[in-house]
Amino acid sequence: MQTKWAAGPGSGILPASLKTRIKTIRRYKTMYLLLFPALIYFVIFKYIPMAGIVIAFKNYNMVLGLWDSPWVGLSNFKDFINGVYFWDIMGNTIIISLYKLLIGFSAPILLALLLNEVPKQWFKRIVQTITYLPHFLSWVIVYGLMVSLLSPGDGLINMLLKENGFNPISFLTEPSWGRPVIIMSEVWKDIGWGAILYLAALAGIDPSLYEAARMDGASKWRQLWHVTLPGIRGVIVLMLILKLSHILDAGFDQIFMFSNTFNQEKIDIIDTWVYREGLERLRIGLATAVGLFKAVIGFGLVLASNKLAKKFDGQIW
């Protein structure tokens, strides 16, 4: 294949494709200028700090510094994988993340679909406001609310249980209740905020599609399956890819607040373990190695999910 060349301004001959790109940049220069601060942000705070990855292969000593600390190769990775708690924290992280993905990902879609069927706009706005307000609460405040609701002594839920003849349940300290409390509290906190994006996608569906479906005798269920869900399919796939990239991020802030001596065995995850090893025991090289381990797995999941999305629904992209 021959490359087409064109005369460039003031500098001889340029490839036609490069000349086209230059024209595009000049045409949309305002957009590129708006993009420039975000690009600088990512370079400074995302790409330059990647030089610190070398700590994962060193026995990092703060006195010696980054470059003078001794190299240990893959020793930090081996210490993590061969550690006593490896399978426990990996199991907790994966289980909690999968439950959050299964329930926490589908709950906003279900809420958006239900709100989309509400004919009264004032009622719809009230429900939206009530459901997305918890998103702005910190996990410290959410934990305080959970204590008020779930504490075995004077918690509202346990008071109702005792009034109906049931024994109180120690939701916040019983190991068997650790994961359900973690998952349901996150769903309660983020369901309304997550539904906003799907409601925006639902608003963009052409109403004539519903009219055509009704004329063909389609029931509400058929309209949902053949019009509504395909209309927001692109957003669902995109959000799924973003969720999969954070499959090993089970929520440090939340777990840190809810964990205690009694339930730690069931909800201790990679991030809380790294916090203890890296900041409390100052094993910074090991903590960095685990962070790199998580990043590689997340990157692989993004590539795999993106490839599957293209395979099953190429027109999205």
mmCIF file of C-alpha atoms in Angstrom:
data_model
loop_
_atom_site.group_PDB
_atom_site.id
_atom_site.type_symbol
_atom_site.label_atom_id
_atom_site.label_comp_id
_atom_site.label_asym_id
_atom_site.label_seq_id
_atom_site.Cartn_x
_atom_site.Cartn_y
_atom_site.Cartn_z
ATOM 1 C CA MET A 1 0.000 0.000 0.000
ATOM 2 C CA GLN A 2 1.399 3.380 -0.960
ATOM 3 C CA THR A 3 1.370 6.249 1.508
ATOM 4 C CA LYS A 4 -0.132 9.460 0.225
ATOM 5 C CA TRP A 5 1.914 12.577 0.915
ATOM 6 C CA ALA A 6 0.907 16.206 0.901
ATOM 7 C CA ALA A 7 2.709 19.468 1.203
ATOM 8 C CA GLY A 8 2.813 20.699 4.758
ATOM 9 C CA PRO A 9 2.816 24.350 5.780
ATOM 10 C CA GLY A 10 6.416 25.565 5.699
ATOM 11 C CA SER A 11 8.111 22.161 6.138
ATOM 12 C CA GLY A 12 8.252 20.180 2.921
ATOM 13 C CA ILE A 13 6.000 17.180 2.541
ATOM 14 C CA LEU A 14 3.745 15.561 5.161
ATOM 15 C CA PRO A 15 1.661 12.349 5.033
ATOM 16 C CA ALA A 16 -1.961 13.006 4.073
ATOM 17 C CA SER A 17 -3.180 11.347 7.277
ATOM 18 C CA LEU A 18 -1.004 13.648 9.403
ATOM 19 C CA LYS A 19 -2.245 16.665 7.479
ATOM 20 C CA THR A 20 -5.828 15.559 8.166
ATOM 21 C CA ARG A 21 -5.064 15.263 11.884
ATOM 22 C CA ILE A 22 -3.538 18.729 11.954
ATOM 23 C CA LYS A 23 -6.659 20.138 10.313
ATOM 24 C CA THR A 24 -8.835 18.332 12.853
ATOM 25 C CA ILE A 25 -6.824 19.746 15.757
ATOM 26 C CA ARG A 26 -7.059 23.252 14.338
ATOM 27 C CA ARG A 27 -10.783 22.887 13.775
ATOM 28 C CA TYR A 28 -11.484 21.636 17.317
ATOM 29 C CA LYS A 29 -8.709 23.529 19.087
ATOM 30 C CA THR A 30 -11.139 24.867 21.710
ATOM 31 C CA MET A 31 -12.157 21.328 22.646
ATOM 32 C CA TYR A 32 -8.522 20.257 22.892
ATOM 33 C CA LEU A 33 -7.777 23.233 25.137
ATOM 34 C CA LEU A 34 -10.628 22.185 27.434
ATOM 35 C CA LEU A 35 -9.197 18.665 27.484
ATOM 36 C CA PHE A 36 -5.677 19.869 28.275
ATOM 37 C CA PRO A 37 -6.125 20.425 32.091
ATOM 38 C CA ALA A 38 -7.578 16.923 32.494
ATOM 39 C CA LEU A 39 -4.661 15.514 30.496
ATOM 40 C CA ILE A 40 -2.168 17.341 32.733
ATOM 41 C CA TYR A 41 -3.978 16.008 35.807
ATOM 42 C CA PHE A 42 -3.666 12.409 34.625
ATOM 43 C CA VAL A 43 -0.012 12.842 33.694
ATOM 44 C CA ILE A 44 0.932 14.350 37.075
ATOM 45 C CA PHE A 45 -1.208 12.248 39.407
ATOM 46 C CA LYS A 46 -1.590 8.969 37.474
ATOM 47 C CA TYR A 47 1.369 8.381 35.164
ATOM 48 C CA ILE A 48 4.336 10.026 36.915
ATOM 49 C CA PRO A 49 3.595 8.202 40.227
ATOM 50 C CA MET A 50 3.842 4.906 38.318
ATOM 51 C CA ALA A 51 7.609 5.232 38.798
ATOM 52 C CA GLY A 52 6.901 4.099 42.355
ATOM 53 C CA ILE A 53 6.063 0.624 41.029
ATOM 54 C CA VAL A 54 9.748 -0.240 41.523
ATOM 55 C CA ILE A 55 9.062 -0.312 45.296
ATOM 56 C CA ALA A 56 7.196 -3.588 44.731
ATOM 57 C CA PHE A 57 10.514 -5.191 43.781
ATOM 58 C CA LYS A 58 12.510 -3.707 46.652
ATOM 59 C CA ASN A 59 12.849 -4.002 50.405
ATOM 60 C CA TYR A 60 11.921 -0.358 50.726
ATOM 61 C CA ASN A 61 13.623 1.630 53.453
ATOM 62 C CA MET A 62 12.526 5.218 53.997
ATOM 63 C CA VAL A 63 16.010 6.185 55.195
ATOM 64 C CA LEU A 64 17.732 4.790 52.077
ATOM 65 C CA GLY A 65 15.092 6.153 49.734
ATOM 66 C CA LEU A 66 13.523 4.828 46.556
ATOM 67 C CA TRP A 67 16.640 4.141 44.486
ATOM 68 C CA ASP A 68 19.074 3.020 47.209
ATOM 69 C CA SER A 69 16.764 0.456 48.829
ATOM 70 C CA PRO A 70 17.920 -3.119 48.085
ATOM 71 C CA TRP A 71 16.315 -5.098 45.273
ATOM 72 C CA VAL A 72 14.467 -8.277 46.287
ATOM 73 C CA GLY A 73 12.970 -9.272 42.933
ATOM 74 C CA LEU A 74 9.650 -11.097 43.282
ATOM 75 C CA SER A 75 10.121 -11.741 46.986
ATOM 76 C CA ASN A 76 7.291 -9.389 48.017
ATOM 77 C CA PHE A 77 4.855 -11.141 45.676
ATOM 78 C CA LYS A 78 5.923 -14.555 47.012
ATOM 79 C CA ASP A 79 5.486 -13.378 50.615
ATOM 80 C CA PHE A 80 1.955 -12.267 49.808
ATOM 81 C CA ILE A 81 0.907 -15.389 47.906
ATOM 82 C CA ASN A 82 2.512 -17.776 50.413
ATOM 83 C CA GLY A 83 1.218 -15.848 53.405
ATOM 84 C CA VAL A 84 -1.018 -17.444 56.004
ATOM 85 C CA TYR A 85 -3.927 -15.067 55.319
ATOM 86 C CA PHE A 86 -3.695 -15.014 51.505
ATOM 87 C CA TRP A 87 -6.615 -17.322 50.756
ATOM 88 C CA ASP A 88 -8.771 -15.814 53.516
ATOM 89 C CA ILE A 89 -8.421 -12.218 52.356
ATOM 90 C CA MET A 90 -8.606 -13.170 48.675
ATOM 91 C CA GLY A 91 -11.754 -15.208 49.330
ATOM 92 C CA ASN A 92 -13.364 -12.383 51.318
ATOM 93 C CA THR A 93 -12.448 -9.818 48.653
ATOM 94 C CA ILE A 94 -13.780 -11.868 45.752
ATOM 95 C CA ILE A 95 -16.969 -12.975 47.528
ATOM 96 C CA ILE A 96 -17.855 -9.471 48.733
ATOM 97 C CA SER A 97 -16.999 -7.954 45.334
ATOM 98 C CA LEU A 98 -19.092 -10.504 43.439
ATOM 99 C CA TYR A 99 -22.099 -9.978 45.708
ATOM 100 C CA LYS A 100 -21.728 -6.229 45.335
ATOM 101 C CA LEU A 101 -21.473 -6.662 41.561
ATOM 102 C CA LEU A 102 -24.500 -8.948 41.417
ATOM 103 C CA ILE A 103 -26.766 -7.006 43.768
ATOM 104 C CA GLY A 104 -25.265 -3.524 43.723
ATOM 105 C CA PHE A 105 -25.045 -3.412 39.935
ATOM 106 C CA SER A 106 -28.544 -4.691 39.201
ATOM 107 C CA ALA A 107 -30.359 -2.759 41.962
ATOM 108 C CA PRO A 108 -29.942 0.714 40.324
ATOM 109 C CA ILE A 109 -31.132 -0.701 36.986
ATOM 110 C CA LEU A 110 -34.235 -2.145 38.649
ATOM 111 C CA LEU A 111 -34.936 1.115 40.482
ATOM 112 C CA ALA A 112 -34.547 3.117 37.263
ATOM 113 C CA LEU A 113 -36.924 0.778 35.413
ATOM 114 C CA LEU A 114 -39.513 1.087 38.195
ATOM 115 C CA LEU A 115 -39.231 4.880 38.352
ATOM 116 C CA ASN A 116 -39.530 5.066 34.579
ATOM 117 C CA GLU A 117 -43.010 3.528 34.852
ATOM 118 C CA VAL A 118 -44.230 6.033 37.468
ATOM 119 C CA PRO A 119 -46.750 8.385 35.798
ATOM 120 C CA LYS A 120 -46.741 11.038 38.541
ATOM 121 C CA GLN A 121 -43.669 13.251 38.119
ATOM 122 C CA TRP A 122 -43.874 14.725 41.632
ATOM 123 C CA PHE A 123 -43.816 11.262 43.207
ATOM 124 C CA LYS A 124 -40.943 10.247 40.951
ATOM 125 C CA ARG A 125 -38.886 13.281 42.027
ATOM 126 C CA ILE A 126 -39.527 12.594 45.721
ATOM 127 C CA VAL A 127 -38.402 8.975 45.403
ATOM 128 C CA GLN A 128 -35.307 10.012 43.441
ATOM 129 C CA THR A 129 -34.352 12.579 46.073
ATOM 130 C CA ILE A 130 -34.839 10.158 48.966
ATOM 131 C CA THR A 131 -32.869 7.377 47.305
ATOM 132 C CA TYR A 132 -29.840 9.338 46.109
ATOM 133 C CA LEU A 133 -29.323 11.507 49.239
ATOM 134 C CA PRO A 134 -27.493 8.697 51.141
ATOM 135 C CA HIS A 135 -24.772 8.788 48.468
ATOM 136 C CA PHE A 136 -23.513 12.080 49.922
ATOM 137 C CA LEU A 137 -23.091 10.635 53.409
ATOM 138 C CA SER A 138 -19.637 9.473 54.470
ATOM 139 C CA TRP A 139 -19.175 5.907 55.692
ATOM 140 C CA VAL A 140 -18.588 7.286 59.184
ATOM 141 C CA ILE A 141 -22.124 8.674 59.234
ATOM 142 C CA VAL A 142 -23.545 5.540 57.588
ATOM 143 C CA TYR A 143 -21.887 3.390 60.248
ATOM 144 C CA GLY A 144 -23.425 5.584 62.952
ATOM 145 C CA LEU A 145 -26.849 5.089 61.361
ATOM 146 C CA MET A 146 -26.277 1.326 61.190
ATOM 147 C CA VAL A 147 -25.366 1.298 64.887
ATOM 148 C CA SER A 148 -28.630 3.101 65.670
ATOM 149 C CA LEU A 149 -30.567 0.571 63.599
ATOM 150 C CA LEU A 150 -28.728 -2.681 64.288
ATOM 151 C CA SER A 151 -27.114 -2.516 67.737
ATOM 152 C CA PRO A 152 -28.268 -5.441 69.943
ATOM 153 C CA GLY A 153 -29.255 -3.266 72.879
ATOM 154 C CA ASP A 154 -31.311 -0.315 71.702
ATOM 155 C CA GLY A 155 -31.159 -0.647 67.914
ATOM 156 C CA LEU A 156 -34.462 -0.072 66.142
ATOM 157 C CA ILE A 157 -34.412 -3.429 64.310
ATOM 158 C CA ASN A 158 -33.637 -5.402 67.466
ATOM 159 C CA MET A 159 -36.282 -3.518 69.426
ATOM 160 C CA LEU A 160 -38.842 -4.610 66.823
ATOM 161 C CA LEU A 161 -37.547 -8.184 67.003
ATOM 162 C CA LYS A 162 -37.859 -8.271 70.799
ATOM 163 C CA GLU A 163 -41.367 -6.801 70.690
ATOM 164 C CA ASN A 164 -42.399 -9.638 68.383
ATOM 165 C CA GLY A 165 -40.888 -12.360 70.557
ATOM 166 C CA PHE A 166 -37.566 -12.890 68.736
ATOM 167 C CA ASN A 167 -34.117 -12.851 70.255
ATOM 168 C CA PRO A 168 -31.953 -9.817 69.417
ATOM 169 C CA ILE A 169 -29.260 -10.306 66.793
ATOM 170 C CA SER A 170 -25.797 -8.783 67.003
ATOM 171 C CA PHE A 171 -25.678 -7.701 63.363
ATOM 172 C CA LEU A 172 -22.451 -5.687 63.649
ATOM 173 C CA THR A 173 -20.368 -8.258 65.537
ATOM 174 C CA GLU A 174 -21.761 -11.637 64.452
ATOM 175 C CA PRO A 175 -19.398 -13.035 61.741
ATOM 176 C CA SER A 176 -22.254 -14.617 59.770
ATOM 177 C CA TRP A 177 -23.932 -11.201 59.428
ATOM 178 C CA GLY A 178 -20.756 -9.342 58.418
ATOM 179 C CA ARG A 179 -21.060 -9.748 54.654
ATOM 180 C CA PRO A 180 -24.847 -9.182 54.404
ATOM 181 C CA VAL A 181 -24.564 -5.951 56.402
ATOM 182 C CA ILE A 182 -21.678 -4.754 54.202
ATOM 183 C CA ILE A 183 -23.522 -5.516 50.962
ATOM 184 C CA MET A 184 -26.936 -4.176 51.939
ATOM 185 C CA SER A 185 -25.546 -0.975 53.445
ATOM 186 C CA GLU A 186 -23.699 -0.221 50.194
ATOM 187 C CA VAL A 187 -26.805 -0.957 48.119
ATOM 188 C CA TRP A 188 -28.823 1.395 50.333
ATOM 189 C CA LYS A 189 -26.164 4.098 50.030
ATOM 190 C CA ASP A 190 -25.600 4.019 46.260
ATOM 191 C CA ILE A 191 -28.764 2.659 44.644
ATOM 192 C CA GLY A 192 -30.305 6.080 43.998
ATOM 193 C CA TRP A 193 -27.121 7.648 42.680
ATOM 194 C CA GLY A 194 -26.501 4.737 40.328
ATOM 195 C CA ALA A 195 -30.069 4.942 39.003
ATOM 196 C CA ILE A 196 -29.574 8.528 37.759
ATOM 197 C CA LEU A 197 -27.435 7.413 34.826
ATOM 198 C CA TYR A 198 -29.928 4.762 33.746
ATOM 199 C CA LEU A 199 -32.834 7.203 34.044
ATOM 200 C CA ALA A 200 -30.971 9.564 31.723
ATOM 201 C CA ALA A 201 -30.492 6.716 29.252
ATOM 202 C CA LEU A 202 -34.174 5.783 29.504
ATOM 203 C CA ALA A 203 -35.150 9.373 28.748
ATOM 204 C CA GLY A 204 -33.259 9.125 25.469
ATOM 205 C CA ILE A 205 -35.284 6.207 24.099
ATOM 206 C CA ASP A 206 -37.506 7.227 21.180
ATOM 207 C CA PRO A 207 -41.184 7.175 22.367
ATOM 208 C CA SER A 208 -42.257 6.078 18.893
ATOM 209 C CA LEU A 209 -40.688 2.674 19.604
ATOM 210 C CA TYR A 210 -43.133 2.152 22.473
ATOM 211 C CA GLU A 211 -46.041 3.286 20.295
ATOM 212 C CA ALA A 212 -45.055 0.812 17.593
ATOM 213 C CA ALA A 213 -44.736 -1.960 20.185
ATOM 214 C CA ARG A 214 -48.196 -1.194 21.617
ATOM 215 C CA MET A 215 -49.718 -1.191 18.136
ATOM 216 C CA ASP A 216 -48.214 -4.647 17.619
ATOM 217 C CA GLY A 217 -49.923 -5.805 20.812
ATOM 218 C CA ALA A 218 -46.800 -6.004 22.970
ATOM 219 C CA SER A 219 -47.424 -6.239 26.703
ATOM 220 C CA LYS A 220 -45.511 -4.179 29.265
ATOM 221 C CA TRP A 221 -43.129 -7.078 29.786
ATOM 222 C CA ARG A 222 -42.500 -7.365 26.029
ATOM 223 C CA GLN A 223 -41.927 -3.604 25.780
ATOM 224 C CA LEU A 224 -39.431 -3.835 28.622
ATOM 225 C CA TRP A 225 -37.581 -6.758 27.054
ATOM 226 C CA HIS A 226 -37.555 -5.607 23.417
ATOM 227 C CA VAL A 227 -37.491 -1.791 23.706
ATOM 228 C CA THR A 228 -36.393 -0.562 27.125
ATOM 229 C CA LEU A 229 -33.495 -2.895 27.883
ATOM 230 C CA PRO A 230 -32.009 -2.707 24.358
ATOM 231 C CA GLY A 231 -32.278 1.082 24.608
ATOM 232 C CA ILE A 232 -30.021 1.219 27.677
ATOM 233 C CA ARG A 233 -27.860 -1.770 26.749
ATOM 234 C CA GLY A 234 -24.866 0.391 25.856
ATOM 235 C CA VAL A 235 -24.886 2.123 29.259
ATOM 236 C CA ILE A 236 -25.283 -1.201 31.063
ATOM 237 C CA VAL A 237 -22.296 -2.722 29.258
ATOM 238 C CA LEU A 238 -20.168 0.367 29.861
ATOM 239 C CA MET A 239 -20.948 0.412 33.583
ATOM 240 C CA LEU A 240 -20.309 -3.328 33.804
ATOM 241 C CA ILE A 241 -16.835 -2.858 32.308
ATOM 242 C CA LEU A 242 -16.084 -0.099 34.820
ATOM 243 C CA LYS A 243 -17.309 -2.293 37.672
ATOM 244 C CA LEU A 244 -15.248 -5.262 36.539
ATOM 245 C CA SER A 245 -12.102 -3.152 36.521
ATOM 246 C CA HIS A 246 -12.588 -2.642 40.275
ATOM 247 C CA ILE A 247 -13.572 -6.221 41.100
ATOM 248 C CA LEU A 248 -10.852 -6.436 43.778
ATOM 249 C CA ASP A 249 -11.798 -3.068 45.302
ATOM 250 C CA ALA A 250 -14.376 -4.270 47.785
ATOM 251 C CA GLY A 251 -14.549 -0.861 49.479
ATOM 252 C CA PHE A 252 -11.782 0.050 51.926
ATOM 253 C CA ASP A 253 -13.624 2.920 53.657
ATOM 254 C CA GLN A 254 -16.691 0.818 54.323
ATOM 255 C CA ILE A 255 -14.845 -2.304 55.476
ATOM 256 C CA PHE A 256 -12.515 -0.248 57.672
ATOM 257 C CA MET A 257 -15.499 1.290 59.470
ATOM 258 C CA PHE A 258 -17.516 -1.908 59.864
ATOM 259 C CA SER A 259 -14.726 -4.341 60.761
ATOM 260 C CA ASN A 260 -13.994 -5.312 64.344
ATOM 261 C CA THR A 261 -12.363 -8.156 66.235
ATOM 262 C CA PHE A 262 -15.448 -10.348 65.944
ATOM 263 C CA ASN A 263 -16.329 -10.091 62.241
ATOM 264 C CA GLN A 264 -12.880 -9.422 60.753
ATOM 265 C CA GLU A 265 -12.422 -13.025 59.655
ATOM 266 C CA LYS A 266 -15.405 -12.691 57.274
ATOM 267 C CA ILE A 267 -14.938 -9.159 55.927
ATOM 268 C CA ASP A 268 -11.174 -8.566 55.982
ATOM 269 C CA ILE A 269 -10.172 -7.714 52.394
ATOM 270 C CA ILE A 270 -6.974 -6.970 50.484
ATOM 271 C CA ASP A 271 -7.156 -3.206 51.055
ATOM 272 C CA THR A 272 -7.554 -3.429 54.832
ATOM 273 C CA TRP A 273 -4.764 -6.021 55.003
ATOM 274 C CA VAL A 274 -2.494 -3.746 52.928
ATOM 275 C CA TYR A 275 -3.331 -0.860 55.276
ATOM 276 C CA ARG A 276 -2.151 -2.855 58.272
ATOM 277 C CA GLU A 277 0.951 -4.195 56.534
ATOM 278 C CA GLY A 278 1.959 -0.989 54.773
ATOM 279 C CA LEU A 279 1.128 1.761 57.260
ATOM 280 C CA GLU A 280 1.064 0.022 60.633
ATOM 281 C CA ARG A 281 3.949 -2.424 60.090
ATOM 282 C CA LEU A 282 5.729 -0.250 57.483
ATOM 283 C CA ARG A 283 6.148 -3.121 55.005
ATOM 284 C CA ILE A 284 5.797 -0.654 52.133
ATOM 285 C CA GLY A 285 7.371 -2.899 49.512
ATOM 286 C CA LEU A 286 4.888 -5.661 50.253
ATOM 287 C CA ALA A 287 1.950 -3.229 50.180
ATOM 288 C CA THR A 288 3.108 -1.848 46.814
ATOM 289 C CA ALA A 289 3.458 -5.376 45.410
ATOM 290 C CA VAL A 290 -0.121 -6.193 46.407
ATOM 291 C CA GLY A 291 -1.332 -2.946 44.812
ATOM 292 C CA LEU A 292 0.440 -3.847 41.575
ATOM 293 C CA PHE A 293 -1.017 -7.354 41.789
ATOM 294 C CA LYS A 294 -4.521 -5.863 42.005
ATOM 295 C CA ALA A 295 -3.863 -3.404 39.172
ATOM 296 C CA VAL A 296 -2.695 -6.128 36.787
ATOM 297 C CA ILE A 297 -5.764 -8.262 37.508
ATOM 298 C CA GLY A 298 -8.061 -5.245 37.064
ATOM 299 C CA PHE A 299 -6.401 -4.326 33.769
ATOM 300 C CA GLY A 300 -6.823 -7.879 32.503
ATOM 301 C CA LEU A 301 -10.500 -7.896 33.481
ATOM 302 C CA VAL A 302 -11.097 -4.597 31.653
ATOM 303 C CA LEU A 303 -9.539 -5.980 28.467
ATOM 304 C CA ALA A 304 -11.494 -9.243 28.717
ATOM 305 C CA SER A 305 -14.837 -7.563 29.436
ATOM 306 C CA ASN A 306 -14.279 -5.011 26.669
ATOM 307 C CA LYS A 307 -13.529 -7.814 24.213
ATOM 308 C CA LEU A 308 -16.681 -9.677 25.261
ATOM 309 C CA ALA A 309 -18.721 -6.497 24.901
ATOM 310 C CA LYS A 310 -17.459 -6.037 21.340
ATOM 311 C CA LYS A 311 -18.170 -9.661 20.541
ATOM 312 C CA PHE A 312 -21.735 -9.729 21.815
ATOM 313 C CA ASP A 313 -22.714 -6.171 20.939
ATOM 314 C CA GLY A 314 -20.255 -4.641 18.529
ATOM 315 C CA GLN A 315 -22.550 -1.786 17.553
ATOM 316 C CA ILE A 316 -22.130 -0.209 21.014
ATOM 317 C CA TRP A 317 -18.587 0.655 20.140
#
